[in-house]
XYZ file of C-alpha atoms in Angstrom:
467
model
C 0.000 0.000 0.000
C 1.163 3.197 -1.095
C 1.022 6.212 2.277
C 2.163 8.955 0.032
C 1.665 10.793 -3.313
C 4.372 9.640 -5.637
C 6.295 12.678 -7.096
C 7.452 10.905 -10.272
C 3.106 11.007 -10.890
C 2.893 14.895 -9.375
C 5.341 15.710 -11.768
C 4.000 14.552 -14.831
C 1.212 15.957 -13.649
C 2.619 19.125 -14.342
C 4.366 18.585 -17.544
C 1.003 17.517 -19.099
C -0.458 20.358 -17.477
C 1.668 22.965 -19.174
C 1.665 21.056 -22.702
C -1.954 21.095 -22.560
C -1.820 24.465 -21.907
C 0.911 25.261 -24.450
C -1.298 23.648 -26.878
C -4.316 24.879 -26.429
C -2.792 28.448 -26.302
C -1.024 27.975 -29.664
C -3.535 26.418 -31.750
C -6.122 29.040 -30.254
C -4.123 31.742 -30.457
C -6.782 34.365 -31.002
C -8.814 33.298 -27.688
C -5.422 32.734 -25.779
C -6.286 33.466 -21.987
C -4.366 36.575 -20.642
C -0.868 36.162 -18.944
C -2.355 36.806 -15.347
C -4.952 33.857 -15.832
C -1.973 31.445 -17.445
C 0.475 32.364 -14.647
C -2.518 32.045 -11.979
C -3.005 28.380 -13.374
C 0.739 27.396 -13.611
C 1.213 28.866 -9.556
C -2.206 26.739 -9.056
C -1.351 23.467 -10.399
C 2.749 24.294 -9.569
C 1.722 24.726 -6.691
C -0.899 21.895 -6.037
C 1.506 18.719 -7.285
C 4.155 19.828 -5.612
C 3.661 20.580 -2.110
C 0.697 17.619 -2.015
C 3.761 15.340 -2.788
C 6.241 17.014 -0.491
C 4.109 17.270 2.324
C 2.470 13.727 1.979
C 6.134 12.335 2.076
C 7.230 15.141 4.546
C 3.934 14.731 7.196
C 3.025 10.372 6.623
C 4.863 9.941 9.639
C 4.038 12.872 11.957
C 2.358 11.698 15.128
C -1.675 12.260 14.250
C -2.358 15.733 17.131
C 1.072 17.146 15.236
C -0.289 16.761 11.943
C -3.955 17.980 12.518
C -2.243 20.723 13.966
C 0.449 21.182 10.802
C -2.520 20.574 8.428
C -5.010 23.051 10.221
C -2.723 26.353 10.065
C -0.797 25.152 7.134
C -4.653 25.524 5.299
C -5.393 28.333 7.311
C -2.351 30.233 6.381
C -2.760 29.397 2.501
C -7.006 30.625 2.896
C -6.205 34.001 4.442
C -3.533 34.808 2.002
C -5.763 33.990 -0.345
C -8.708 35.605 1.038
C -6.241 39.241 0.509
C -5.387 38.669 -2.867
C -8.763 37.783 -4.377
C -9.896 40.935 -2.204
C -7.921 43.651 -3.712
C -7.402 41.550 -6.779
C -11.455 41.569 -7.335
C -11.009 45.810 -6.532
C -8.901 46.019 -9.162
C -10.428 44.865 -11.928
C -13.852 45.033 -10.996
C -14.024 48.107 -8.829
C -15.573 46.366 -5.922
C -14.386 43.229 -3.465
C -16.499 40.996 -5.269
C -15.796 38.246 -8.119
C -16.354 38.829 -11.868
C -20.451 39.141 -12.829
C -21.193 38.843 -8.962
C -24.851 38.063 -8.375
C -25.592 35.961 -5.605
C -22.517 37.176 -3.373
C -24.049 40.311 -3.381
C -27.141 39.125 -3.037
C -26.352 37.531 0.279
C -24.078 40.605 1.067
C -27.050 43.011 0.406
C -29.183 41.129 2.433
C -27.193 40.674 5.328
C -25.980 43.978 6.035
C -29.564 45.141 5.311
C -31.083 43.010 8.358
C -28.628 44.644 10.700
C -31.339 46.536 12.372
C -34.158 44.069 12.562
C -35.223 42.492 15.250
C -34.324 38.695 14.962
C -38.056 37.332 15.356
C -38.622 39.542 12.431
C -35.689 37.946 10.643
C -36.531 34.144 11.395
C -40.166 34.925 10.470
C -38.927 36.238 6.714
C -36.595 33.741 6.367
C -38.257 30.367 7.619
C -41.703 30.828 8.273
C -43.556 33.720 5.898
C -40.618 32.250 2.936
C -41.835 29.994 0.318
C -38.674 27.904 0.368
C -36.085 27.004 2.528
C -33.080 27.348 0.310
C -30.632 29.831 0.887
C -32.609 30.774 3.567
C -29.772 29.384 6.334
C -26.685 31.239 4.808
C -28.716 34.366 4.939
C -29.652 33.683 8.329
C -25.399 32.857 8.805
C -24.618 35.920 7.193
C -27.012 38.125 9.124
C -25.644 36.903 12.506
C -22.027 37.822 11.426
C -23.100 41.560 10.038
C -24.227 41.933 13.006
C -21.342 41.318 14.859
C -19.075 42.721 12.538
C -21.292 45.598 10.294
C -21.093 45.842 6.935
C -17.165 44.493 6.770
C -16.639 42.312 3.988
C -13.563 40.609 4.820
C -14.250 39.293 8.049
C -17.156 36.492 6.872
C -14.185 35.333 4.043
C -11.951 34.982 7.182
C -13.962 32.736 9.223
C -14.636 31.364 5.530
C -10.571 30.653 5.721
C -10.943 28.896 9.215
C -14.208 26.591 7.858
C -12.274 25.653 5.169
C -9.085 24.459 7.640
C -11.264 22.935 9.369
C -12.742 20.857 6.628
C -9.338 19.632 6.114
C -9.291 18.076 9.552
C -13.169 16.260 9.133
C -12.024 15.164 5.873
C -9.079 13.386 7.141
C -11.164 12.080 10.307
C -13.575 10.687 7.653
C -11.233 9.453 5.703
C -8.956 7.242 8.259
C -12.520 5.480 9.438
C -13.020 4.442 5.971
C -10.312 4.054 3.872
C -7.387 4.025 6.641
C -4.914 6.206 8.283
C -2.453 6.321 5.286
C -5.776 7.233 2.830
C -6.764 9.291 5.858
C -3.376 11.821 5.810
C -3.214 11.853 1.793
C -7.172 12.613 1.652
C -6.303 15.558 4.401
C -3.366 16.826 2.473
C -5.114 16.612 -0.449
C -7.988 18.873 0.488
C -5.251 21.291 2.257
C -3.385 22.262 -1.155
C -6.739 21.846 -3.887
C -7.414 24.994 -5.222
C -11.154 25.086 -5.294
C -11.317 24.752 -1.638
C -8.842 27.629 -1.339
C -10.470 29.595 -4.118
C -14.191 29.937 -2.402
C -12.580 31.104 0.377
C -12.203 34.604 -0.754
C -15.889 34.980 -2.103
C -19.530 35.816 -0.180
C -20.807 32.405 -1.635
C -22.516 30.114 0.658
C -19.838 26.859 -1.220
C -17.477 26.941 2.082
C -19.578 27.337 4.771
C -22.018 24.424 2.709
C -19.026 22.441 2.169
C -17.954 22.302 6.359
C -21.452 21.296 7.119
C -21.261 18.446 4.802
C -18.465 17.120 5.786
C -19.390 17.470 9.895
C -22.590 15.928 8.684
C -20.735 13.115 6.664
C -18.191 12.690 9.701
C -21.103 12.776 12.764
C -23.267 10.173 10.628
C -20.228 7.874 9.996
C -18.726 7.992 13.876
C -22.817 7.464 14.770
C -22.938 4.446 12.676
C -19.791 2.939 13.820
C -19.395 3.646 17.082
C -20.246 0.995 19.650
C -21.689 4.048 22.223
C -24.294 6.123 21.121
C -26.955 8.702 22.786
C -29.228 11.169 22.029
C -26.374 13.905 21.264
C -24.571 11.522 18.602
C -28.137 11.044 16.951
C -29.790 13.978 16.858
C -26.130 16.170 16.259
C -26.255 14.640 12.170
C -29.936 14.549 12.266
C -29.664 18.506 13.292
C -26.931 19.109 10.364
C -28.939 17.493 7.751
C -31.768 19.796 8.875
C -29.431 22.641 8.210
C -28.293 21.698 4.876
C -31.807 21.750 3.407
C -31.873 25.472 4.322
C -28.197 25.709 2.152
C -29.319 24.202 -1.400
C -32.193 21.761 -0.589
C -30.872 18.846 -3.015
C -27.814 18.641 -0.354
C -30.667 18.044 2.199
C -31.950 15.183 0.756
C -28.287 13.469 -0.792
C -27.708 13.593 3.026
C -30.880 11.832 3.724
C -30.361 9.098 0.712
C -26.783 8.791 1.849
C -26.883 7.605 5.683
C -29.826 5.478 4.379
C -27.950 3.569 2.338
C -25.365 3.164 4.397
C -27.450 2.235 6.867
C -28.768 -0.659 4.731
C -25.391 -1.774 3.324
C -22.803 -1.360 5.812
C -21.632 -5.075 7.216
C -23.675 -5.604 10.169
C -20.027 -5.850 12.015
C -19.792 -2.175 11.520
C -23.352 -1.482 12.690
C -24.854 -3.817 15.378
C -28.346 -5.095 14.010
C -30.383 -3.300 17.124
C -28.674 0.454 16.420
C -29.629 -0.390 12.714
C -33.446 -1.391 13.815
C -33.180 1.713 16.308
C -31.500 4.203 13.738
C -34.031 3.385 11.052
C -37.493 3.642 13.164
C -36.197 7.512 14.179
C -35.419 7.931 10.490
C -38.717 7.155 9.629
C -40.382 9.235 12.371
C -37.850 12.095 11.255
C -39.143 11.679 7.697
C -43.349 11.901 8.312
C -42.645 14.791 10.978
C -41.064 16.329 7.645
C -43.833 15.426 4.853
C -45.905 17.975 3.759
C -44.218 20.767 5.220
C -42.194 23.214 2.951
C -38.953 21.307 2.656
C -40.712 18.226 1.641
C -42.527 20.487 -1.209
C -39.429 21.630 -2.281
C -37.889 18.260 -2.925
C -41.172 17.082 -4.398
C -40.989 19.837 -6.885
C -37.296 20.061 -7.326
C -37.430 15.788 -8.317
C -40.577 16.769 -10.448
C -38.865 19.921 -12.601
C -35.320 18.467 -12.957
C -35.752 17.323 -16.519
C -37.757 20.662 -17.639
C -34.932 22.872 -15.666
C -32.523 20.808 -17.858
C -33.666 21.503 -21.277
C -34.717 24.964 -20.574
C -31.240 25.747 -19.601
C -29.753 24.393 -22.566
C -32.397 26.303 -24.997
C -31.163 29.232 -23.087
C -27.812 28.477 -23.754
C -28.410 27.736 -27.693
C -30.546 30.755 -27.919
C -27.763 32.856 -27.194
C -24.915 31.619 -29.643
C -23.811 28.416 -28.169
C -24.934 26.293 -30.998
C -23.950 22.635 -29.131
C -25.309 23.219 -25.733
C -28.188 21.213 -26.462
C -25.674 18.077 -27.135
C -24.626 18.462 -23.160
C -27.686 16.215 -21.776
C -27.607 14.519 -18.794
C -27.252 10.676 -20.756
C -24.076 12.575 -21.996
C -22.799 14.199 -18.870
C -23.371 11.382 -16.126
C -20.910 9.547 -17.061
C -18.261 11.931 -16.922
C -19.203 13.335 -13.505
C -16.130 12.130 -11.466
C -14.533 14.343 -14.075
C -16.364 17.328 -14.341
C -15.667 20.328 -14.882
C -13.440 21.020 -17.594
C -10.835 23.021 -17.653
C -11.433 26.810 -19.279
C -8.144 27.074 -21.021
C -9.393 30.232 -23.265
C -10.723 33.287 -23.355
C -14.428 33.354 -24.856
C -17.635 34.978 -23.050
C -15.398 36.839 -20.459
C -16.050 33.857 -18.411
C -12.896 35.562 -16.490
C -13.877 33.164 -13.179
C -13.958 29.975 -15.145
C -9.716 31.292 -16.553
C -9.069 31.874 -12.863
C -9.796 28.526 -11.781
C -8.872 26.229 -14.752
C -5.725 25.337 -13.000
C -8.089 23.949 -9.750
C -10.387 22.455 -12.327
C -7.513 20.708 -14.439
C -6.236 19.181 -10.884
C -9.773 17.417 -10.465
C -9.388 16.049 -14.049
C -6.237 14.570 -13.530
C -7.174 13.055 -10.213
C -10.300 11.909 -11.702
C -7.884 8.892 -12.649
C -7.233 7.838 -9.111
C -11.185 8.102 -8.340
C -11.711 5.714 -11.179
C -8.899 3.410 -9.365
C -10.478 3.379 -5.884
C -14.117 2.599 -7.553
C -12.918 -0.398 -9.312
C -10.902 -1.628 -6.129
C -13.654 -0.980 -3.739
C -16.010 -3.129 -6.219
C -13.861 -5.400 -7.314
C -10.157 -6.187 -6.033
C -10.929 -5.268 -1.989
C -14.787 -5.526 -2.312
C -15.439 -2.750 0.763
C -17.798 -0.759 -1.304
C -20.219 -1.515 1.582
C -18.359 -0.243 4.177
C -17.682 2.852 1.870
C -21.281 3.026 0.683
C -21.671 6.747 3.090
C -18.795 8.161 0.982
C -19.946 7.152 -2.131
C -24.079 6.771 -2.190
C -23.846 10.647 -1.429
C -21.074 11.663 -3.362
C -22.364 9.894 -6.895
C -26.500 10.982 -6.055
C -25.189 14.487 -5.563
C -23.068 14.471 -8.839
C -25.755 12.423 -10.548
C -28.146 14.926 -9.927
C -26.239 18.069 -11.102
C -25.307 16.059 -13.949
C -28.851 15.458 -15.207
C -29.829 19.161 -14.266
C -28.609 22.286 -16.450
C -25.556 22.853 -14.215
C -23.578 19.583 -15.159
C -20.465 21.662 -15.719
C -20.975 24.158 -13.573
C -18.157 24.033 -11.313
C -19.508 26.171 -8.341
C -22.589 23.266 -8.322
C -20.280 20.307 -8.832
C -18.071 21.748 -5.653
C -20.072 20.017 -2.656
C -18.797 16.677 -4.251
C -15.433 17.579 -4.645
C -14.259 16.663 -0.731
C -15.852 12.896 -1.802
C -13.786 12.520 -4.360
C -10.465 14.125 -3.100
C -11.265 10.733 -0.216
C -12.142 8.384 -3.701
C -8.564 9.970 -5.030
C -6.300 8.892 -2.101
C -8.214 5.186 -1.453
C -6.973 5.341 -5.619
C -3.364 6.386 -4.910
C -3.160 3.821 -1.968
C -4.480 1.079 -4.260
C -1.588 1.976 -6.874
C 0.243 -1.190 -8.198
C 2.151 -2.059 -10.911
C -1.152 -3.071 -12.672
C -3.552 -0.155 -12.264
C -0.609 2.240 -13.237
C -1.011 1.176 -16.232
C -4.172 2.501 -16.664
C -3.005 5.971 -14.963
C -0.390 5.811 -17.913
C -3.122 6.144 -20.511
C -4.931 8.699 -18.249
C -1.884 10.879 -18.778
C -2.813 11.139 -22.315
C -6.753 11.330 -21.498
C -6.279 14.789 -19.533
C -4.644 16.587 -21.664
C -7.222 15.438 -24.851
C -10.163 16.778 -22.069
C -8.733 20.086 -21.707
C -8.132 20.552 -26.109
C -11.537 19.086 -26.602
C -13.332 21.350 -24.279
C -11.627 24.137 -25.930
C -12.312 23.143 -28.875
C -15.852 22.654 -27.883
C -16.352 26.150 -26.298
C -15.003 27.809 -29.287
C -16.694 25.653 -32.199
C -20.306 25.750 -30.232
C -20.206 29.707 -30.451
C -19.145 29.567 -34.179
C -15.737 31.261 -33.345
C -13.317 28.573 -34.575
């Protein structure tokens, strides 16, 4: 078993990343991405590959308090200088703290800073009771409580953004090291520390990190409940309480939670879970679920299960309507399958999608360890068969994915973000798995990546008749 990231595979990780780069540059040279977006991907993906290798060979033997410590300010440190960047980077070229096109940051900004002076039954009555949906609805609430301990300041919410985020790092690798072991457990961790979507979402007034920690202390709370040999009311109603709170975030999270410990609570080896906690767990489920039924949340997931299709093929007539002439080919039959993958890399400059250029370093990282998700699916079903013991991980990370796939957001990488902590887990259970056998199949991935990145190029370019 392998307990680090191999540098030899970090570095050609690198090379392919700047060929595919060069490439795409070259044989688009009129849409060529401007110098600060190419050197903000090189110091991304530089940056990523070689400090996740370093630092897994570096850390795999620091005692565990020393390296939740090392990995906790190590992220912090990397989310607050990124958090004063993006801030005056944003001023720059915007004219205001906020990322290119901002809508719903300053949507949740706006509203915020304008409940400062209402009273809070006033607030919790406009939010969760007089509202006709839930979503959104919590990081408002969130928001509101921190504008009113800090005013109208915008860089303190992206600060305790930065210490979320770290502290994802440390329920990931908890998470991790109960299912996939402590050496998956540390790489999983260190993985999440360096990606630079995490790091990226730090610096905005999107709900993504704050969403993201709850997930994860949701994820890691259900897993300890279902195997720990001692549980009470506290260790039951603490995930039961989080799911609860991710409905009022982005309501299909709400209900992947839901799907997610159900499965697991049906699949898991009854070693894991004694048979009476799974009789127990499941009756309180199903009392949790008719308290629920007919009440607002339960209409929303009625209606978003009902419209997913229609939301689908309106967004791509949207799309084709205004000049991208092979949107309508990106259906969900087309996109599921390539959801471990998702989203492509932007690698040039069409639309002014200007956020899509910053992050196509972040989003070429995911691609390439797409490879080792692949790996740890094939080994979980086939080579160590404990898919069952991993069903948590992966029931909610593929019905989340599965779902923004067949929706109009399938490449949307702000939507696809949520899953991204599930598969940065998948990725190290791949890179522990790593044998002379399966690297051959990472061998032909090197030359899948870089083939991605062209052909969504190509595809951005050709669909808007700009070729």
């Amino acid at each position: 078993m392998i307990s680090f990231f191999p540098k030899q595979i970090a570095t050609k990780a690198i090379y392919l990343y700047l060929g595919a780069l060069a490439a795409v540059s070259l044989f688009f040279f009129r849409n060529t991405m401007s110098l600060e977006y190419i050197i903000m991907g090189i110091f991304w993906v530089v940056g990523f590959f070689l400090l996740s290798s370093f630092c897994s060979i570096k850390w795999k033997d620091f005692p565990e308090k020393k390296l939740l410590l090392v990995l906790f300010f190590t992220a912090l440190l990397l989310r607050i200088a990124w958090v004063f960047f993006s801030y005056f980077f944003y001023s720059l070229k915007t004219g205001s703290p906020f990322e290119f096109d901002a809508a719903d940051s300053t949507w949740y900004y706006e509203e915020s800073i304008g409940n400062i002076e209402t009273q809070w039954k006033d607030i919790w009555n406009y939010l969760f009771v007089s509202s006709s949906t839930v979503s959104d609805s919590g990081y408002v609430f969130y928001l509101t409580a921190l504008a009113k301990i800090f005013g109208e300041n915008i860089l303190f919410p992206r600060l305790i953004n930065a210490c979320l985020s770290a502290a994802t790092v440390l329920l990931i690798y908890l998470l991790a090291k109960r299912n996939i072991g402590e050496e998956g457990g540390r790489i999983a961790a260190i993985l999440a520390c360096f990606i630079p979507n995490l790091i990226f979402y730090c610096g905005l007034h999107l709900k993504e990190t704050t969403m993201i920690f709850l997930i994860m202390a949701y994820l890691e709370r259900s897993d300890y409940l279902l195997r720990s040999k001692r549980y009470n009311v506290l260790t039951i109603a603490l995930p039961a309480l989080l799911a609860l709170t991710l409905f009022t975030f982005r309501t299909v999270l709400g209900a992947t939670a839901v799907f997610a410990f159900v499965t697991a609570l049906v699949f898991t080896n009854t070693s894991i879970i004694g048979r009476a906690k799974r009789y127990l767990i499941i009756g309180w489920g199903l009392l949790a679920v008719l308290t629920l039924t007919g009440g607002t949340i339960m209409n929303e997931v009625e209606g978003l299960l009902a419209d997913r299709e229609s939301n689908q093929t309106n967004k791509r007539i949207t799309q084709t309507a205004k000049g991208n002439l092979w949107a309508k080919y990106a259906t969900g039959s087309v996109m599921t399958p390539m959801m471990i993958v998702l989203p492509f890399p932007t690698m040039v400059d069409v639309d002014q999608q200007y956020n899509q250029q910053m992050l196509h370093g972040g989003n070429y990282v995911r691609n390439f360890l797409g490879g080792f998700v692949l790996i740890a699916v094939f080994s979980a079903l086939f080579i160590t068969k404990k898919w069952r013991n991993l069903s948590l991980i992966g029931s909610f990370a593929f019905a989340y994915l599965g779902i923004i796939s067949m929706s109009g957001f399938s490449n949307s990488e702000r939507f696809l973000l949520p899953g991204l902590p599930l598969l940065l887990i998948m990725a190290a259970y791949g890179i522990t798995q790593l044998n002379a056998q399966n690297y051959r199949f990472i061998k032909i991935w090197y030359w899948v990546v870089p083939l991605m990145a062209f052909a969504w190029a190509f595809f951005k370019l050709g669909s808007r008749g700009i070729l």
